[in-house]
mmCIF file of C-alpha atoms in Angstrom:
data_model
loop_
_atom_site.group_PDB
_atom_site.id
_atom_site.type_symbol
_atom_site.label_atom_id
_atom_site.label_comp_id
_atom_site.label_asym_id
_atom_site.label_seq_id
_atom_site.Cartn_x
_atom_site.Cartn_y
_atom_site.Cartn_z
ATOM 1 C CA MET A 1 62.998 26.978 -10.853
ATOM 2 C CA ALA A 2 60.758 25.946 -7.945
ATOM 3 C CA LYS A 3 62.364 25.871 -4.526
ATOM 4 C CA VAL A 4 62.241 22.458 -2.678
ATOM 5 C CA ILE A 5 61.856 23.600 1.031
ATOM 6 C CA SER A 6 61.721 21.303 4.087
ATOM 7 C CA THR A 7 59.905 22.490 7.071
ATOM 8 C CA LEU A 8 60.364 20.692 10.413
ATOM 9 C CA PHE A 9 59.631 20.887 14.052
ATOM 10 C CA ILE A 10 62.791 19.948 15.772
ATOM 11 C CA SER A 11 64.093 19.543 19.369
ATOM 12 C CA ALA A 12 67.384 21.262 20.521
ATOM 13 C CA ASP A 13 69.100 17.808 20.323
ATOM 14 C CA GLY A 14 67.995 17.377 16.685
ATOM 15 C CA VAL A 15 64.991 15.042 17.131
ATOM 16 C CA ALA A 16 62.560 15.622 14.277
ATOM 17 C CA GLU A 17 60.083 12.943 15.233
ATOM 18 C CA ILE A 18 57.390 14.886 16.989
ATOM 19 C CA ASP A 19 56.080 13.984 20.391
ATOM 20 C CA PRO A 20 53.022 16.125 21.224
ATOM 21 C CA ASP A 21 54.236 16.192 24.758
ATOM 22 C CA TRP A 22 57.130 18.499 23.875
ATOM 23 C CA HIS A 23 55.798 20.149 20.654
ATOM 24 C CA PHE A 24 52.369 21.520 21.499
ATOM 25 C CA PRO A 25 53.228 23.431 24.580
ATOM 26 C CA TYR A 26 55.463 25.552 22.520
ATOM 27 C CA PHE A 27 52.776 26.138 19.718
ATOM 28 C CA ASP A 28 51.683 29.792 19.762
ATOM 29 C CA GLU A 29 50.435 32.405 17.229
ATOM 30 C CA ASN A 30 54.107 33.008 16.240
ATOM 31 C CA MET A 31 54.626 29.480 15.270
ATOM 32 C CA GLY A 32 51.180 29.409 13.458
ATOM 33 C CA ARG A 33 52.424 32.443 11.373
ATOM 34 C CA ALA A 34 55.622 30.604 10.546
ATOM 35 C CA VAL A 35 53.782 27.474 9.437
ATOM 36 C CA THR A 36 51.421 29.588 7.345
ATOM 37 C CA GLU A 37 54.167 31.406 5.525
ATOM 38 C CA ASP A 38 55.885 27.880 4.865
ATOM 39 C CA TYR A 39 52.775 26.456 3.221
ATOM 40 C CA ASP A 40 51.922 29.755 1.310
ATOM 41 C CA SER A 41 55.295 29.450 -0.305
ATOM 42 C CA ALA A 42 54.477 26.296 -2.111
ATOM 43 C CA ASP A 43 51.725 24.752 -4.316
ATOM 44 C CA VAL A 44 52.978 21.203 -4.103
ATOM 45 C CA LEU A 45 53.398 18.999 -0.959
ATOM 46 C CA LEU A 46 55.913 16.346 -1.023
ATOM 47 C CA ILE A 47 55.334 13.726 1.664
ATOM 48 C CA GLY A 48 56.376 10.268 2.699
ATOM 49 C CA ARG A 49 53.768 7.494 3.282
ATOM 50 C CA GLU A 50 53.742 8.024 7.070
ATOM 51 C CA THR A 51 53.089 11.585 6.891
ATOM 52 C CA TYR A 52 50.598 11.246 4.306
ATOM 53 C CA ASP A 53 48.550 8.704 6.488
ATOM 54 C CA SER A 54 48.896 10.967 9.333
ATOM 55 C CA PHE A 55 47.565 13.897 7.501
ATOM 56 C CA ALA A 56 44.977 11.977 5.586
ATOM 57 C CA GLY A 57 43.716 10.659 8.783
ATOM 58 C CA ALA A 58 43.034 13.961 10.193
ATOM 59 C CA TRP A 59 42.812 16.958 7.926
ATOM 60 C CA PRO A 60 39.758 15.924 5.857
ATOM 61 C CA ASP A 61 37.707 15.436 8.996
ATOM 62 C CA ARG A 62 38.945 18.754 10.411
ATOM 63 C CA GLU A 63 37.813 20.512 7.153
ATOM 64 C CA ALA A 64 34.287 18.878 7.354
ATOM 65 C CA GLY A 65 34.085 19.839 11.017
ATOM 66 C CA GLY A 66 34.195 23.532 10.298
ATOM 67 C CA GLY A 67 36.202 24.336 13.424
ATOM 68 C CA ASP A 68 38.885 27.025 13.671
ATOM 69 C CA ASP A 69 41.426 25.067 11.677
ATOM 70 C CA ALA A 70 38.933 24.179 8.696
ATOM 71 C CA PRO A 71 40.369 26.935 6.404
ATOM 72 C CA PHE A 72 43.828 25.420 6.793
ATOM 73 C CA ALA A 73 42.494 22.097 6.332
ATOM 74 C CA LYS A 74 40.705 23.122 3.170
ATOM 75 C CA GLN A 75 43.991 24.646 1.978
ATOM 76 C CA LEU A 76 45.753 21.286 2.493
ATOM 77 C CA GLY A 77 43.113 19.447 0.724
ATOM 78 C CA ASP A 78 43.167 21.776 -2.273
ATOM 79 C CA THR A 79 46.977 21.602 -2.523
ATOM 80 C CA ARG A 80 48.598 19.048 -4.848
ATOM 81 C CA LYS A 81 49.933 16.284 -2.819
ATOM 82 C CA VAL A 82 52.781 13.948 -4.114
ATOM 83 C CA VAL A 83 53.351 10.977 -2.011
ATOM 84 C CA VAL A 84 56.647 8.913 -1.767
ATOM 85 C CA SER A 85 55.847 5.145 -1.137
ATOM 86 C CA ARG A 86 57.194 1.864 -2.294
ATOM 87 C CA GLN A 87 53.836 0.273 -2.485
ATOM 88 C CA PRO A 88 50.754 1.122 -4.474
ATOM 89 C CA LEU A 89 48.209 3.335 -2.526
ATOM 90 C CA GLU A 90 44.370 4.015 -2.859
ATOM 91 C CA PHE A 91 43.925 7.745 -2.077
ATOM 92 C CA SER A 92 40.851 8.934 -0.254
ATOM 93 C CA TRP A 93 42.207 12.611 0.128
ATOM 94 C CA ARG A 94 41.681 14.747 -2.917
ATOM 95 C CA ASN A 95 44.524 15.928 -5.034
ATOM 96 C CA SER A 96 46.785 13.077 -3.856
ATOM 97 C CA GLU A 97 48.965 11.056 -6.242
ATOM 98 C CA LEU A 98 51.766 8.551 -6.063
ATOM 99 C CA ILE A 99 55.260 9.736 -6.993
ATOM 100 C CA GLU A 100 56.204 8.072 -10.410
ATOM 101 C CA GLY A 101 59.542 6.554 -10.848
ATOM 102 C CA ASP A 102 62.768 7.315 -8.900
ATOM 103 C CA LEU A 103 62.407 9.868 -6.076
ATOM 104 C CA LEU A 104 65.359 12.069 -7.054
ATOM 105 C CA ASP A 105 64.264 12.212 -10.779
ATOM 106 C CA ALA A 106 60.705 13.101 -9.815
ATOM 107 C CA VAL A 107 61.885 15.802 -7.439
ATOM 108 C CA ALA A 108 64.260 17.093 -10.004
ATOM 109 C CA ALA A 109 61.321 17.334 -12.345
ATOM 110 C CA LEU A 110 59.089 19.165 -9.760
ATOM 111 C CA ARG A 111 61.946 21.480 -9.118
ATOM 112 C CA ALA A 112 62.339 22.217 -12.673
ATOM 113 C CA ASP A 113 58.734 22.946 -13.425
ATOM 114 C CA ALA A 114 58.623 26.713 -14.251
ATOM 115 C CA GLY A 115 54.866 26.859 -13.435
ATOM 116 C CA SER A 116 55.354 25.684 -9.860
ATOM 117 C CA LYS A 117 55.544 28.188 -7.027
ATOM 118 C CA GLY A 118 57.381 25.849 -4.810
ATOM 119 C CA VAL A 119 57.643 22.283 -3.357
ATOM 120 C CA LEU A 120 57.261 21.951 0.560
ATOM 121 C CA ILE A 121 58.152 18.904 2.513
ATOM 122 C CA PRO A 122 56.537 18.962 5.848
ATOM 123 C CA GLY A 123 58.152 16.364 8.213
ATOM 124 C CA SER A 124 58.924 13.223 5.999
ATOM 125 C CA ILE A 125 62.333 12.776 7.699
ATOM 126 C CA SER A 126 63.500 9.909 5.366
ATOM 127 C CA VAL A 127 62.543 11.868 2.244
ATOM 128 C CA VAL A 128 64.359 14.919 3.378
ATOM 129 C CA GLN A 129 67.575 12.973 4.247
ATOM 130 C CA GLN A 130 67.499 11.479 0.776
ATOM 131 C CA LEU A 131 67.131 14.853 -0.887
ATOM 132 C CA LEU A 132 69.714 16.516 1.351
ATOM 133 C CA ALA A 133 72.239 13.696 0.338
ATOM 134 C CA ALA A 134 71.447 14.394 -3.423
ATOM 135 C CA GLY A 135 71.575 18.190 -2.930
ATOM 136 C CA LEU A 136 67.998 18.832 -3.764
ATOM 137 C CA VAL A 137 66.851 20.695 -0.767
ATOM 138 C CA ASP A 138 67.028 24.468 -1.495
ATOM 139 C CA GLU A 139 65.888 25.577 1.946
ATOM 140 C CA LEU A 140 65.733 24.017 5.332
ATOM 141 C CA ARG A 141 63.263 25.742 7.726
ATOM 142 C CA LEU A 142 63.511 24.540 11.313
ATOM 143 C CA LEU A 143 61.404 25.557 14.310
ATOM 144 C CA VAL A 144 63.834 24.619 17.081
ATOM 145 C CA HIS A 145 62.112 23.839 20.469
ATOM 146 C CA PRO A 146 63.884 24.693 23.712
ATOM 147 C CA VAL A 147 63.813 21.051 24.833
ATOM 148 C CA ALA A 148 66.150 17.936 24.616
ATOM 149 C CA ALA A 149 63.936 15.346 23.513
ATOM 150 C CA ARG A 150 66.493 12.630 24.180
ATOM 151 C CA LYS A 151 64.579 9.897 22.019
ATOM 152 C CA GLY A 152 63.143 9.831 18.587
ATOM 153 C CA ARG A 153 64.394 9.904 15.117
ATOM 154 C CA LYS A 154 66.936 12.718 14.370
ATOM 155 C CA LEU A 155 66.895 14.759 11.159
ATOM 156 C CA PHE A 156 70.586 14.284 10.214
ATOM 157 C CA ASP A 157 71.747 10.698 9.762
ATOM 158 C CA ASP A 158 75.336 9.409 10.122
ATOM 159 C CA GLY A 159 77.679 10.081 7.054
ATOM 160 C CA ASP A 160 81.063 10.629 5.930
ATOM 161 C CA THR A 161 80.511 14.309 4.508
ATOM 162 C CA PRO A 162 79.365 17.209 6.614
ATOM 163 C CA TYR A 163 76.361 19.386 5.305
ATOM 164 C CA HIS A 164 77.239 22.971 5.283
ATOM 165 C CA PHE A 165 74.638 25.775 5.534
ATOM 166 C CA ARG A 166 74.068 29.524 5.471
ATOM 167 C CA VAL A 167 71.592 31.206 7.709
ATOM 168 C CA THR A 168 69.250 33.469 5.683
ATOM 169 C CA ALA A 169 66.876 34.356 8.632
ATOM 170 C CA THR A 170 66.481 33.829 12.374
ATOM 171 C CA GLU A 171 63.611 34.705 14.646
ATOM 172 C CA ALA A 172 63.179 34.087 18.409
ATOM 173 C CA PHE A 173 59.642 33.522 19.820
ATOM 174 C CA PRO A 174 58.530 34.290 23.243
ATOM 175 C CA THR A 175 58.101 30.576 23.993
ATOM 176 C CA GLY A 176 61.918 30.216 23.468
ATOM 177 C CA VAL A 177 61.341 28.447 20.060
ATOM 178 C CA LEU A 178 63.795 29.593 17.412
ATOM 179 C CA ARG A 179 63.003 29.746 13.732
ATOM 180 C CA VAL A 180 66.085 29.339 11.579
ATOM 181 C CA ILE A 181 66.119 29.245 7.730
ATOM 182 C CA TYR A 182 69.101 27.654 6.139
ATOM 183 C CA VAL A 183 70.238 27.293 2.563
ATOM 184 C CA PRO A 184 73.043 24.980 1.478
ATOM 185 C CA ALA A 185 76.494 26.418 1.242
ATOM 186 C CA ALA A 186 80.048 25.599 0.266
ATOM 187 C CA ALA A 187 82.386 24.253 2.770
ATOM 188 C CA PRO A 188 84.602 26.818 4.398
ATOM 189 C CA GLY A 189 88.214 26.754 3.776
ATOM 190 C CA GLN A 190 90.601 24.543 5.944
ATOM 191 C CA VAL A 191 91.477 26.185 8.985
ATOM 192 C CA GLY A 192 93.407 24.677 12.044
ATOM 193 C CA TYR A 193 94.178 25.932 15.506
ATOM 194 C CA ALA A 194 97.325 27.687 14.424
ATOM 195 C CA ASP A 195 95.209 29.949 12.066
ATOM 196 C CA VAL A 196 92.899 31.164 14.915
ATOM 197 C CA THR A 197 95.425 31.731 17.787
ATOM 198 C CA ASP A 198 95.012 35.392 17.507
ATOM 199 C CA GLN A 199 91.222 34.952 18.348
ATOM 200 C CA VAL A 200 91.840 32.717 21.486
ATOM 201 C CA PRO A 201 90.942 34.568 24.818
ATOM 202 C CA ARG A 202 93.968 36.345 26.135
ATOM 203 C CA GLY A 203 93.412 35.285 29.816
ATOM 204 C CA ARG A 204 94.198 37.435 32.714
#
């Protein structure tokens, strides 16, 4: 079964809508390596309409420009891109296709494809929120910036049921960025204050 992996740049207060003013000052070779690892883990990109428009408006020109980022731009262009949109789209970027039918059904089919290496969701907050609610995200890879953005769309929306995770890897970069990889986990058992009184600081 192919893993569905969400990768997001995020602020310390949970904002996943990137503002270049707080994102790029923290981008270094360590973050570049982490991003490379994320993209190398998948052969399908699942992206929302806004993310597609942003990517398609930049990466083909960067590939054609032949600069330092041209090899990565080519990798993106060569990768299959499945786009989530309620409206029909005309694609100018190669290997792009509109998702067919219901999002959850389509992602379940991508996930069940034995021939797929993995499905990566870069950004695309609304898509990630829907898949988290449906239990279809296998890994959540966050690059947590040491800044409180204080405005912008947050990753986790309001809801009645908490999401529980288990940390599988962490790394601290010299810039202060934390790379944290989570996988879904069962909720812990019910514990109240009376159950942890032996762990409370003893005082002096």
